[in-house]
Amino acid sequence: MLEKYGPWAVIAGGSEGVGASFAHQLADAGVNLVLIARKPGPLDDTASAVRRRGVEVRTLALDLLDPASVSAIVDATSDIEVGLLIFNAGANSYGHDFLDGDLDGHQGVLDLNITAQLALTHHFGGLMKSRGRGGIILVGSLAGYLGSARQSIYGAVKAFSRVFAEGLWLELRDHDVDVLELVLGVTRTPAMERAGLNFDIPGLNVGEPDDIAREGLAHLADGPVWIAGGNDTAAEKRNGMDRARLVLGAHEAMKRLLPAR
């Protein structure tokens, strides 16, 4: 891990949930960390815990919707060699029906999940390509396989991320840079808890952050796409031909998962 993906890793969205799990597991492997998150409190807590594992940690409390954030990240990492980028910051930050929502709110989902992701991937991926080693993990979602009410933009950006990862994997595989779109299903993270998701529905497949991060790191070289948490069948079903029936089914499933509005 350290030889191929070290000595530093950058984790965007590294303060809690799957991002924090990535941080702990990489620290156990001896990889130094740059943790990026919007909220200083959880960010500092995770950084303190990871430092106790004996690695160096830098923290950047930044909102990736701020256009200046990418330049700040580039400046803060200019003196270190980053061998691994994990983009875990893409969330459904504006869950509204498209026509009932504000266009600026929808644009924020695009800017976080596409614009910021592309900028960081372009910068760090270019450096990895020139060195001839490294890895990039883009954390995706099953939402990118099927449209759903109140997630039309989020599902679209996750579909974009997956196809982008596939193309980037083709471009970088001859340069010994691994690219992986790590597709998550329902995962027991603080963000999903704050959204009010019901994890107790009988038969619901719920992933645990530590397990998901471990699976992602174990299969980083098995790109371009890895569907985590045993959700392969769900992804295959969502990619089926009877799209109208599946869209209605996904809508009903989301109504069960999310609190009434």
CSV table of N, CA and C in Angstrom, one decimal, residues 78-244:
chain,number,residue,atom,x,y,z
A,78,SER,N,1.6,21.2,-2.0
A,78,SER,CA,2.6,21.4,-3.0
A,78,SER,C,4.0,20.9,-2.6
A,79,ASP,N,4.2,20.6,-1.3
A,79,ASP,CA,5.5,20.1,-0.8
A,79,ASP,C,5.5,18.7,-0.5
A,80,ILE,N,4.4,18.0,-0.8
A,80,ILE,CA,4.3,16.5,-0.5
A,80,ILE,C,4.0,15.7,-1.7
A,81,GLU,N,4.3,14.4,-1.7
A,81,GLU,CA,4.0,13.5,-2.8
A,81,GLU,C,2.7,12.8,-2.5
A,82,VAL,N,1.7,13.1,-3.2
A,82,VAL,CA,0.4,12.4,-3.0
A,82,VAL,C,0.2,11.3,-3.9
A,83,GLY,N,0.1,10.1,-3.4
A,83,GLY,CA,0.0,8.9,-4.2
A,83,GLY,C,-1.4,8.3,-4.3
A,84,LEU,N,-2.3,8.9,-3.5
A,84,LEU,CA,-3.7,8.4,-3.5
A,84,LEU,C,-4.7,9.5,-3.3
A,85,LEU,N,-5.7,9.6,-4.1
A,85,LEU,CA,-6.7,10.6,-4.0
A,85,LEU,C,-8.0,9.8,-3.8
A,86,ILE,N,-8.7,10.2,-2.7
A,86,ILE,CA,-10.1,9.6,-2.5
A,86,ILE,C,-11.1,10.7,-2.4
A,87,PHE,N,-12.0,10.7,-3.4
A,87,PHE,CA,-13.0,11.8,-3.4
A,87,PHE,C,-14.3,11.2,-2.9
A,88,ASN,N,-14.5,11.5,-1.6
A,88,ASN,CA,-15.7,11.0,-0.9
A,88,ASN,C,-16.6,12.1,-0.5
A,89,ALA,N,-16.5,13.3,-1.1
A,89,ALA,CA,-17.2,14.4,-0.7
A,89,ALA,C,-18.6,14.6,-1.4
A,90,GLY,N,-18.8,13.8,-2.4
A,90,GLY,CA,-20.0,13.9,-3.2
A,90,GLY,C,-21.3,13.5,-2.5
A,91,ALA,N,-22.1,14.4,-2.0
A,91,ALA,CA,-23.3,14.1,-1.3
A,91,ALA,C,-24.5,14.7,-2.0
A,92,ASN,N,-25.7,14.2,-1.7
A,92,ASN,CA,-26.9,14.8,-2.2
A,92,ASN,C,-27.2,16.0,-1.4
A,93,SER,N,-26.6,17.1,-1.6
A,93,SER,CA,-26.7,18.3,-0.8
A,93,SER,C,-27.9,19.1,-1.0
A,94,TYR,N,-28.7,18.7,-2.0
A,94,TYR,CA,-30.0,19.5,-2.3
A,94,TYR,C,-31.0,18.5,-2.8
A,95,GLY,N,-31.7,17.8,-1.9
A,95,GLY,CA,-32.7,16.8,-2.3
A,95,GLY,C,-34.0,17.3,-2.6
A,96,HIS,N,-34.3,17.8,-3.8
A,96,HIS,CA,-35.6,18.4,-4.1
A,96,HIS,C,-36.1,17.8,-5.5
A,97,ASP,N,-37.4,17.8,-5.7
A,97,ASP,CA,-37.9,17.6,-7.0
A,97,ASP,C,-37.3,18.7,-7.9
A,98,PHE,N,-36.9,18.3,-9.1
A,98,PHE,CA,-36.1,19.2,-9.9
A,98,PHE,C,-36.9,20.5,-10.2
A,99,LEU,N,-38.1,20.5,-10.6
A,99,LEU,CA,-38.9,21.7,-11.0
A,99,LEU,C,-39.3,22.5,-9.8
A,100,ASP,N,-39.4,21.8,-8.6
A,100,ASP,CA,-39.8,22.6,-7.4
A,100,ASP,C,-38.6,23.2,-6.7
A,101,GLY,N,-37.4,22.8,-7.0
A,101,GLY,CA,-36.2,23.3,-6.3
A,101,GLY,C,-35.7,24.5,-7.0
A,102,ASP,N,-34.7,25.1,-6.3
A,102,ASP,CA,-34.1,26.3,-6.8
A,102,ASP,C,-32.9,25.9,-7.7
A,103,LEU,N,-32.8,26.5,-8.8
A,103,LEU,CA,-31.7,26.1,-9.8
A,103,LEU,C,-30.3,26.2,-9.2
A,104,ASP,N,-30.1,27.3,-8.3
A,104,ASP,CA,-28.8,27.4,-7.7
A,104,ASP,C,-28.5,26.2,-6.8
A,105,GLY,N,-29.5,25.7,-6.1
A,105,GLY,CA,-29.4,24.5,-5.2
A,105,GLY,C,-28.9,23.3,-6.0
A,106,HIS,N,-29.6,23.1,-7.2
A,106,HIS,CA,-29.2,22.0,-8.0
A,106,HIS,C,-27.8,22.2,-8.6
A,107,GLN,N,-27.4,23.4,-8.9
A,107,GLN,CA,-26.1,23.7,-9.4
A,107,GLN,C,-25.1,23.3,-8.3
A,108,GLY,N,-25.4,23.5,-7.1
A,108,GLY,CA,-24.5,23.1,-6.0
A,108,GLY,C,-24.1,21.6,-6.0
A,109,VAL,N,-25.1,20.8,-6.3
A,109,VAL,CA,-24.9,19.4,-6.4
A,109,VAL,C,-24.0,19.1,-7.6
A,110,LEU,N,-24.1,19.8,-8.7
A,110,LEU,CA,-23.2,19.6,-9.8
A,110,LEU,C,-21.8,20.1,-9.5
A,111,ASP,N,-21.7,21.2,-8.8
A,111,ASP,CA,-20.4,21.8,-8.5
A,111,ASP,C,-19.6,20.9,-7.6
A,112,LEU,N,-20.3,20.3,-6.6
A,112,LEU,CA,-19.6,19.4,-5.6
A,112,LEU,C,-19.2,18.1,-6.2
A,113,ASN,N,-20.2,17.5,-6.9
A,113,ASN,CA,-20.0,16.1,-7.4
A,113,ASN,C,-19.2,16.0,-8.7
A,114,ILE,N,-19.2,17.1,-9.5
A,114,ILE,CA,-18.6,17.0,-10.8
A,114,ILE,C,-17.4,18.0,-10.8
A,115,THR,N,-17.7,19.3,-10.6
A,115,THR,CA,-16.7,20.3,-10.8
A,115,THR,C,-15.5,20.1,-9.9
A,116,ALA,N,-15.8,20.0,-8.6
A,116,ALA,CA,-14.7,19.8,-7.6
A,116,ALA,C,-14.0,18.5,-7.8
A,117,GLN,N,-14.7,17.5,-8.1
A,117,GLN,CA,-14.1,16.1,-8.4
A,117,GLN,C,-13.2,16.2,-9.6
A,118,LEU,N,-13.6,16.8,-10.6
A,118,LEU,CA,-12.8,16.9,-11.8
A,118,LEU,C,-11.5,17.7,-11.6
A,119,ALA,N,-11.6,18.8,-10.9
A,119,ALA,CA,-10.5,19.6,-10.6
A,119,ALA,C,-9.4,18.9,-9.8
A,120,LEU,N,-9.8,18.2,-8.7
A,120,LEU,CA,-8.9,17.5,-7.9
A,120,LEU,C,-8.3,16.3,-8.6
A,121,THR,N,-9.1,15.6,-9.4
A,121,THR,CA,-8.6,14.5,-10.1
A,121,THR,C,-7.6,14.9,-11.2
A,122,HIS,N,-7.9,16.0,-11.8
A,122,HIS,CA,-7.0,16.5,-12.9
A,122,HIS,C,-5.7,16.9,-12.3
A,123,HIS,N,-5.7,17.5,-11.1
A,123,HIS,CA,-4.4,18.0,-10.5
A,123,HIS,C,-3.6,16.8,-10.0
A,124,PHE,N,-4.2,16.0,-9.1
A,124,PHE,CA,-3.4,14.9,-8.5
A,124,PHE,C,-3.2,13.8,-9.5
A,125,GLY,N,-4.2,13.5,-10.4
A,125,GLY,CA,-4.0,12.5,-11.4
A,125,GLY,C,-2.8,12.8,-12.3
A,126,GLY,N,-2.7,14.1,-12.7
A,126,GLY,CA,-1.6,14.4,-13.5
A,126,GLY,C,-0.2,14.2,-12.9
A,127,LEU,N,-0.1,14.5,-11.6
A,127,LEU,CA,1.1,14.2,-10.9
A,127,LEU,C,1.4,12.7,-10.8
A,128,MET,N,0.4,11.9,-10.6
A,128,MET,CA,0.6,10.5,-10.5
A,128,MET,C,1.0,9.9,-11.8
A,129,LYS,N,0.4,10.4,-12.9
A,129,LYS,CA,0.7,9.9,-14.2
A,129,LYS,C,2.2,10.2,-14.5
A,130,SER,N,2.7,11.4,-14.2
A,130,SER,CA,4.1,11.8,-14.4
A,130,SER,C,5.0,10.9,-13.6
A,131,ARG,N,4.6,10.5,-12.4
A,131,ARG,CA,5.5,9.6,-11.6
A,131,ARG,C,5.4,8.2,-12.0
A,132,GLY,N,4.3,7.8,-12.6
A,132,GLY,CA,4.1,6.4,-13.0
A,132,GLY,C,3.6,5.5,-11.9
A,133,ARG,N,2.8,6.1,-11.0
A,133,ARG,CA,2.2,5.2,-9.9
A,133,ARG,C,1.2,6.1,-9.2
A,134,GLY,N,0.3,5.4,-8.5
A,134,GLY,CA,-0.7,6.1,-7.7
A,134,GLY,C,-2.1,5.4,-7.9
A,135,GLY,N,-3.1,6.0,-7.2
A,135,GLY,CA,-4.4,5.5,-7.2
A,135,GLY,C,-5.4,6.6,-7.0
A,136,ILE,N,-6.6,6.4,-7.6
A,136,ILE,CA,-7.7,7.4,-7.4
A,136,ILE,C,-9.0,6.6,-7.1
A,137,ILE,N,-9.7,6.9,-6.0
A,137,ILE,CA,-10.9,6.3,-5.7
A,137,ILE,C,-12.0,7.4,-5.7
A,138,LEU,N,-13.0,7.2,-6.6
A,138,LEU,CA,-14.2,8.1,-6.6
A,138,LEU,C,-15.3,7.4,-6.0
A,139,VAL,N,-15.9,7.9,-4.9
A,139,VAL,CA,-16.9,7.2,-4.2
A,139,VAL,C,-18.3,7.5,-4.9
A,140,GLY,N,-18.9,6.5,-5.4
A,140,GLY,CA,-20.1,6.6,-6.2
A,140,GLY,C,-21.3,6.1,-5.4
A,141,SER,N,-22.4,5.9,-6.1
A,141,SER,CA,-23.7,5.5,-5.4
A,141,SER,C,-24.5,4.7,-6.4
A,142,LEU,N,-25.3,3.7,-5.8
A,142,LEU,CA,-26.3,3.0,-6.6
A,142,LEU,C,-27.3,4.0,-7.2
A,143,ALA,N,-27.4,5.2,-6.7
A,143,ALA,CA,-28.3,6.2,-7.3
A,143,ALA,C,-28.0,6.5,-8.7
A,144,GLY,N,-26.7,6.3,-9.1
A,144,GLY,CA,-26.3,6.6,-10.4
A,144,GLY,C,-26.7,5.5,-11.4
A,145,TYR,N,-27.4,4.5,-11.0
A,145,TYR,CA,-27.8,3.5,-11.9
A,145,TYR,C,-29.3,3.6,-12.3
A,146,LEU,N,-30.0,4.5,-11.6
A,146,LEU,CA,-31.5,4.6,-11.8
A,146,LEU,C,-32.0,5.9,-11.3
A,147,GLY,N,-32.8,6.6,-12.1
A,147,GLY,CA,-33.4,7.9,-11.7
A,147,GLY,C,-34.4,7.7,-10.5
A,148,SER,N,-34.5,8.7,-9.7
A,148,SER,CA,-35.4,8.6,-8.5
A,148,SER,C,-35.8,10.0,-8.2
A,149,ALA,N,-37.1,10.1,-7.7
A,149,ALA,CA,-37.6,11.4,-7.3
A,149,ALA,C,-36.8,12.0,-6.2
A,150,ARG,N,-36.6,13.3,-6.3
A,150,ARG,CA,-35.9,14.1,-5.3
A,150,ARG,C,-34.4,13.8,-5.4
A,151,GLN,N,-34.0,13.0,-6.4
A,151,GLN,CA,-32.6,12.6,-6.6
A,151,GLN,C,-32.2,12.7,-8.1
A,152,SER,N,-33.0,13.4,-8.9
A,152,SER,CA,-32.7,13.4,-10.3
A,152,SER,C,-31.3,13.9,-10.6
A,153,ILE,N,-30.9,15.0,-10.0
A,153,ILE,CA,-29.6,15.6,-10.3
A,153,ILE,C,-28.5,14.7,-9.6
A,154,TYR,N,-28.8,14.3,-8.4
A,154,TYR,CA,-27.8,13.5,-7.7
A,154,TYR,C,-27.5,12.2,-8.5
A,155,GLY,N,-28.6,11.5,-8.9
A,155,GLY,CA,-28.4,10.3,-9.7
A,155,GLY,C,-27.6,10.5,-10.9
A,156,ALA,N,-27.9,11.7,-11.6
A,156,ALA,CA,-27.2,12.0,-12.8
A,156,ALA,C,-25.7,12.2,-12.6
A,157,VAL,N,-25.4,12.9,-11.5
A,157,VAL,CA,-23.9,13.2,-11.3
A,157,VAL,C,-23.2,11.9,-10.9
A,158,LYS,N,-23.9,11.0,-10.2
A,158,LYS,CA,-23.2,9.8,-9.9
A,158,LYS,C,-23.1,8.9,-11.1
A,159,ALA,N,-24.0,8.9,-12.1
A,159,ALA,CA,-23.8,8.2,-13.3
A,159,ALA,C,-22.6,8.8,-14.1
A,160,PHE,N,-22.5,10.2,-14.1
A,160,PHE,CA,-21.4,10.8,-14.7
A,160,PHE,C,-20.1,10.3,-14.1
A,161,SER,N,-20.0,10.3,-12.8
A,161,SER,CA,-18.8,9.9,-12.1
A,161,SER,C,-18.4,8.5,-12.5
A,162,ARG,N,-19.3,7.6,-12.6
A,162,ARG,CA,-19.0,6.2,-13.0
A,162,ARG,C,-18.4,6.1,-14.4
A,163,VAL,N,-19.1,6.8,-15.3
A,163,VAL,CA,-18.6,6.7,-16.7
A,163,VAL,C,-17.2,7.5,-16.9
A,164,PHE,N,-17.1,8.6,-16.1
A,164,PHE,CA,-15.8,9.3,-16.1
A,164,PHE,C,-14.7,8.3,-15.6
A,165,ALA,N,-15.0,7.6,-14.5
A,165,ALA,CA,-14.0,6.7,-13.9
A,165,ALA,C,-13.6,5.6,-14.9
A,166,GLU,N,-14.6,5.1,-15.7
A,166,GLU,CA,-14.3,4.1,-16.7
A,166,GLU,C,-13.3,4.6,-17.7
A,167,GLY,N,-13.5,5.9,-18.2
A,167,GLY,CA,-12.7,6.4,-19.2
A,167,GLY,C,-11.3,6.8,-18.7
A,168,LEU,N,-11.3,7.3,-17.4
A,168,LEU,CA,-10.0,7.6,-16.8
A,168,LEU,C,-9.2,6.4,-16.5
A,169,TRP,N,-9.8,5.3,-16.2
A,169,TRP,CA,-9.1,4.0,-15.9
A,169,TRP,C,-8.4,3.6,-17.2
A,170,LEU,N,-9.1,3.7,-18.3
A,170,LEU,CA,-8.5,3.4,-19.6
A,170,LEU,C,-7.3,4.2,-19.9
A,171,GLU,N,-7.4,5.5,-19.6
A,171,GLU,CA,-6.3,6.4,-19.9
A,171,GLU,C,-5.1,6.2,-19.0
A,172,LEU,N,-5.3,5.8,-17.8
A,172,LEU,CA,-4.2,5.8,-16.9
A,172,LEU,C,-3.6,4.4,-16.6
A,173,ARG,N,-4.3,3.3,-17.1
A,173,ARG,CA,-3.8,2.0,-16.7
A,173,ARG,C,-2.4,1.7,-17.2
A,174,ASP,N,-2.1,2.3,-18.4
A,174,ASP,CA,-0.7,2.0,-18.9
A,174,ASP,C,0.4,2.9,-18.2
A,175,HIS,N,-0.1,3.7,-17.2
A,175,HIS,CA,0.9,4.5,-16.5
A,175,HIS,C,0.9,4.1,-15.0
A,176,ASP,N,0.4,2.9,-14.7
A,176,ASP,CA,0.4,2.3,-13.4
A,176,ASP,C,-0.3,3.1,-12.4
A,177,VAL,N,-1.4,3.8,-12.8
A,177,VAL,CA,-2.2,4.6,-11.9
A,177,VAL,C,-3.6,3.9,-11.9
A,178,ASP,N,-4.0,3.4,-10.7
A,178,ASP,CA,-5.3,2.7,-10.6
A,178,ASP,C,-6.4,3.7,-10.4
A,179,VAL,N,-7.5,3.4,-11.0
A,179,VAL,CA,-8.7,4.2,-10.9
A,179,VAL,C,-9.9,3.3,-10.6
A,180,LEU,N,-10.6,3.7,-9.5
A,180,LEU,CA,-11.8,2.9,-9.1
A,180,LEU,C,-13.0,3.8,-8.7
A,181,GLU,N,-14.1,3.5,-9.3
A,181,GLU,CA,-15.4,4.0,-8.9
A,181,GLU,C,-15.9,3.0,-7.9
A,182,LEU,N,-16.0,3.4,-6.6
A,182,LEU,CA,-16.5,2.6,-5.5
A,182,LEU,C,-17.9,2.9,-5.3
A,183,VAL,N,-18.8,2.0,-5.8
A,183,VAL,CA,-20.2,2.2,-5.7
A,183,VAL,C,-20.8,1.7,-4.4
A,184,LEU,N,-21.4,2.7,-3.7
A,184,LEU,CA,-22.0,2.4,-2.4
A,184,LEU,C,-23.5,2.3,-2.5
A,185,GLY,N,-24.1,1.4,-1.7
A,185,GLY,CA,-25.5,1.3,-1.5
A,185,GLY,C,-25.9,2.1,-0.2
A,186,VAL,N,-26.9,1.7,0.5
A,186,VAL,CA,-27.3,2.3,1.7
A,186,VAL,C,-26.2,2.0,2.7
A,187,THR,N,-25.6,3.1,3.3
A,187,THR,CA,-24.5,2.9,4.2
A,187,THR,C,-24.7,3.7,5.5
A,188,ARG,N,-24.4,3.1,6.6
A,188,ARG,CA,-24.7,3.7,7.9
A,188,ARG,C,-23.7,4.8,8.3
A,189,THR,N,-23.9,5.9,7.7
A,189,THR,CA,-23.0,7.1,7.9
A,189,THR,C,-23.8,8.2,8.6
A,190,PRO,N,-23.0,9.1,9.3
A,190,PRO,CA,-23.7,10.2,9.9
A,190,PRO,C,-24.5,11.0,8.9
A,191,ALA,N,-24.1,11.2,7.7
A,191,ALA,CA,-24.8,12.0,6.7
A,191,ALA,C,-26.1,11.3,6.4
A,192,MET,N,-26.2,10.0,6.2
A,192,MET,CA,-27.4,9.3,6.0
A,192,MET,C,-28.3,9.4,7.2
A,193,GLU,N,-27.7,9.3,8.4
A,193,GLU,CA,-28.5,9.4,9.6
A,193,GLU,C,-29.2,10.8,9.7
A,194,ARG,N,-28.4,11.8,9.4
A,194,ARG,CA,-29.0,13.2,9.4
A,194,ARG,C,-30.1,13.4,8.4
A,195,ALA,N,-30.0,12.7,7.3
A,195,ALA,CA,-31.0,12.8,6.3
A,195,ALA,C,-32.3,12.0,6.7
A,196,GLY,N,-32.2,11.3,7.8
A,196,GLY,CA,-33.4,10.6,8.3
A,196,GLY,C,-33.7,9.3,7.7
A,197,LEU,N,-32.7,8.6,7.1
A,197,LEU,CA,-32.9,7.3,6.5
A,197,LEU,C,-33.3,6.3,7.5
A,198,ASN,N,-34.2,5.4,7.2
A,198,ASN,CA,-34.6,4.3,8.0
A,198,ASN,C,-33.8,3.1,7.7
A,199,PHE,N,-32.9,2.8,8.6
A,199,PHE,CA,-32.0,1.6,8.4
A,199,PHE,C,-32.6,0.3,8.9
A,200,ASP,N,-33.8,0.4,9.5
A,200,ASP,CA,-34.4,-0.8,10.1
A,200,ASP,C,-35.5,-1.5,9.3
A,201,ILE,N,-35.6,-1.2,8.0
A,201,ILE,CA,-36.5,-1.8,7.1
A,201,ILE,C,-36.1,-3.3,7.0
A,202,PRO,N,-37.0,-4.3,7.2
A,202,PRO,CA,-36.6,-5.7,7.1
A,202,PRO,C,-36.0,-6.0,5.7
A,203,GLY,N,-34.9,-6.7,5.7
A,203,GLY,CA,-34.3,-7.1,4.4
A,203,GLY,C,-33.4,-6.0,3.8
A,204,LEU,N,-33.4,-4.8,4.4
A,204,LEU,CA,-32.5,-3.8,3.8
A,204,LEU,C,-31.1,-4.1,3.9
A,205,ASN,N,-30.3,-4.0,2.9
A,205,ASN,CA,-28.9,-4.3,2.9
A,205,ASN,C,-28.2,-3.0,3.3
A,206,VAL,N,-27.7,-2.9,4.5
A,206,VAL,CA,-27.0,-1.7,5.1
A,206,VAL,C,-25.5,-2.0,5.2
A,207,GLY,N,-24.7,-1.2,4.6
A,207,GLY,CA,-23.3,-1.3,4.7
A,207,GLY,C,-22.7,-0.5,5.8
A,208,GLU,N,-21.6,-1.0,6.4
A,208,GLU,CA,-20.9,-0.3,7.5
A,208,GLU,C,-19.7,0.4,7.0
A,209,PRO,N,-19.4,1.6,7.4
A,209,PRO,CA,-18.3,2.4,6.8
A,209,PRO,C,-17.0,1.6,6.8
A,210,ASP,N,-16.6,1.0,7.9
A,210,ASP,CA,-15.3,0.3,8.0
A,210,ASP,C,-15.2,-0.8,6.9
A,211,ASP,N,-16.3,-1.5,6.8
A,211,ASP,CA,-16.4,-2.6,5.8
A,211,ASP,C,-16.2,-2.1,4.4
A,212,ILE,N,-16.9,-1.0,4.1
A,212,ILE,CA,-16.9,-0.4,2.8
A,212,ILE,C,-15.5,0.1,2.4
A,213,ALA,N,-14.9,0.8,3.4
A,213,ALA,CA,-13.5,1.4,3.1
A,213,ALA,C,-12.6,0.2,2.9
A,214,ARG,N,-12.7,-0.8,3.7
A,214,ARG,CA,-11.7,-2.0,3.6
A,214,ARG,C,-11.9,-2.6,2.2
A,215,GLU,N,-13.1,-2.7,1.8
A,215,GLU,CA,-13.4,-3.3,0.5
A,215,GLU,C,-12.9,-2.5,-0.6
A,216,GLY,N,-13.0,-1.2,-0.5
A,216,GLY,CA,-12.5,-0.3,-1.5
A,216,GLY,C,-11.0,-0.3,-1.7
A,217,LEU,N,-10.3,-0.3,-0.6
A,217,LEU,CA,-8.8,-0.4,-0.6
A,217,LEU,C,-8.4,-1.7,-1.1
A,218,ALA,N,-9.1,-2.8,-0.8
A,218,ALA,CA,-8.7,-4.1,-1.2
A,218,ALA,C,-8.8,-4.3,-2.7
A,219,HIS,N,-9.8,-3.5,-3.3
A,219,HIS,CA,-10.1,-3.7,-4.7
A,219,HIS,C,-9.7,-2.5,-5.6
A,220,LEU,N,-8.8,-1.7,-5.0
A,220,LEU,CA,-8.4,-0.5,-5.8
A,220,LEU,C,-7.8,-0.8,-7.1
A,221,ALA,N,-7.1,-1.9,-7.2
A,221,ALA,CA,-6.5,-2.3,-8.5
A,221,ALA,C,-7.5,-3.1,-9.4
A,222,ASP,N,-8.7,-3.3,-9.0
A,222,ASP,CA,-9.7,-4.1,-9.7
A,222,ASP,C,-10.7,-3.2,-10.4
A,223,GLY,N,-10.3,-2.0,-10.8
A,223,GLY,CA,-11.2,-1.1,-11.5
A,223,GLY,C,-11.7,-1.5,-12.9
A,224,PRO,N,-12.5,-0.7,-13.5
A,224,PRO,CA,-12.8,0.7,-13.1
A,224,PRO,C,-13.9,0.8,-12.1
A,225,VAL,N,-14.7,-0.2,-11.9
A,225,VAL,CA,-15.9,0.0,-11.1
A,225,VAL,C,-15.9,-1.2,-10.1
A,226,TRP,N,-16.2,-0.9,-8.8
A,226,TRP,CA,-16.4,-2.0,-7.9
A,226,TRP,C,-17.6,-1.7,-7.0
A,227,ILE,N,-18.6,-2.6,-7.1
A,227,ILE,CA,-19.8,-2.3,-6.4
A,227,ILE,C,-19.7,-3.0,-5.0
A,228,ALA,N,-19.7,-2.1,-4.0
A,228,ALA,CA,-19.4,-2.6,-2.6
A,228,ALA,C,-20.7,-3.1,-1.9
A,229,GLY,N,-20.4,-3.8,-0.8
A,229,GLY,CA,-21.4,-4.2,0.2
A,229,GLY,C,-22.4,-5.2,-0.3
A,230,GLY,N,-22.0,-6.0,-1.3
A,230,GLY,CA,-22.9,-7.0,-1.8
A,230,GLY,C,-24.1,-6.5,-2.6
A,231,ASN,N,-23.9,-5.3,-3.3
A,231,ASN,CA,-25.0,-4.7,-4.0
A,231,ASN,C,-24.9,-5.0,-5.5
A,232,ASP,N,-24.2,-6.0,-5.9
A,232,ASP,CA,-24.0,-6.3,-7.4
A,232,ASP,C,-25.4,-6.6,-8.0
A,233,THR,N,-26.2,-7.4,-7.3
A,233,THR,CA,-27.5,-7.8,-7.9
A,233,THR,C,-28.4,-6.6,-8.0
A,234,ALA,N,-28.4,-5.7,-7.0
A,234,ALA,CA,-29.2,-4.5,-7.1
A,234,ALA,C,-28.8,-3.6,-8.3
A,235,ALA,N,-27.5,-3.4,-8.5
A,235,ALA,CA,-27.0,-2.6,-9.6
A,235,ALA,C,-27.4,-3.3,-11.0
A,236,GLU,N,-27.3,-4.6,-11.0
A,236,GLU,CA,-27.7,-5.3,-12.3
A,236,GLU,C,-29.2,-5.1,-12.5
A,237,LYS,N,-30.0,-5.2,-11.5
A,237,LYS,CA,-31.4,-5.0,-11.6
A,237,LYS,C,-31.7,-3.6,-12.1
A,238,ARG,N,-31.1,-2.6,-11.5
A,238,ARG,CA,-31.3,-1.2,-11.9
A,238,ARG,C,-30.9,-1.0,-13.3
A,239,ASN,N,-30.0,-1.7,-13.9
A,239,ASN,CA,-29.5,-1.6,-15.2
A,239,ASN,C,-30.4,-2.4,-16.2
A,240,GLY,N,-31.5,-3.0,-15.7
A,240,GLY,CA,-32.3,-3.8,-16.6
A,240,GLY,C,-33.1,-3.1,-17.6
A,241,MET,N,-33.8,-3.8,-18.5
A,241,MET,CA,-34.4,-3.2,-19.7
A,241,MET,C,-35.7,-2.5,-19.3
A,242,ASP,N,-36.5,-3.0,-18.3
A,242,ASP,CA,-37.8,-2.5,-18.0
A,242,ASP,C,-37.6,-1.3,-17.2
A,243,ARG,N,-37.2,-0.2,-17.8
A,243,ARG,CA,-36.9,1.0,-17.0
A,243,ARG,C,-38.0,1.7,-16.3
A,244,ALA,N,-39.2,1.7,-17.0
A,244,ALA,CA,-40.4,2.4,-16.4
A,244,ALA,C,-40.7,1.7,-15.1
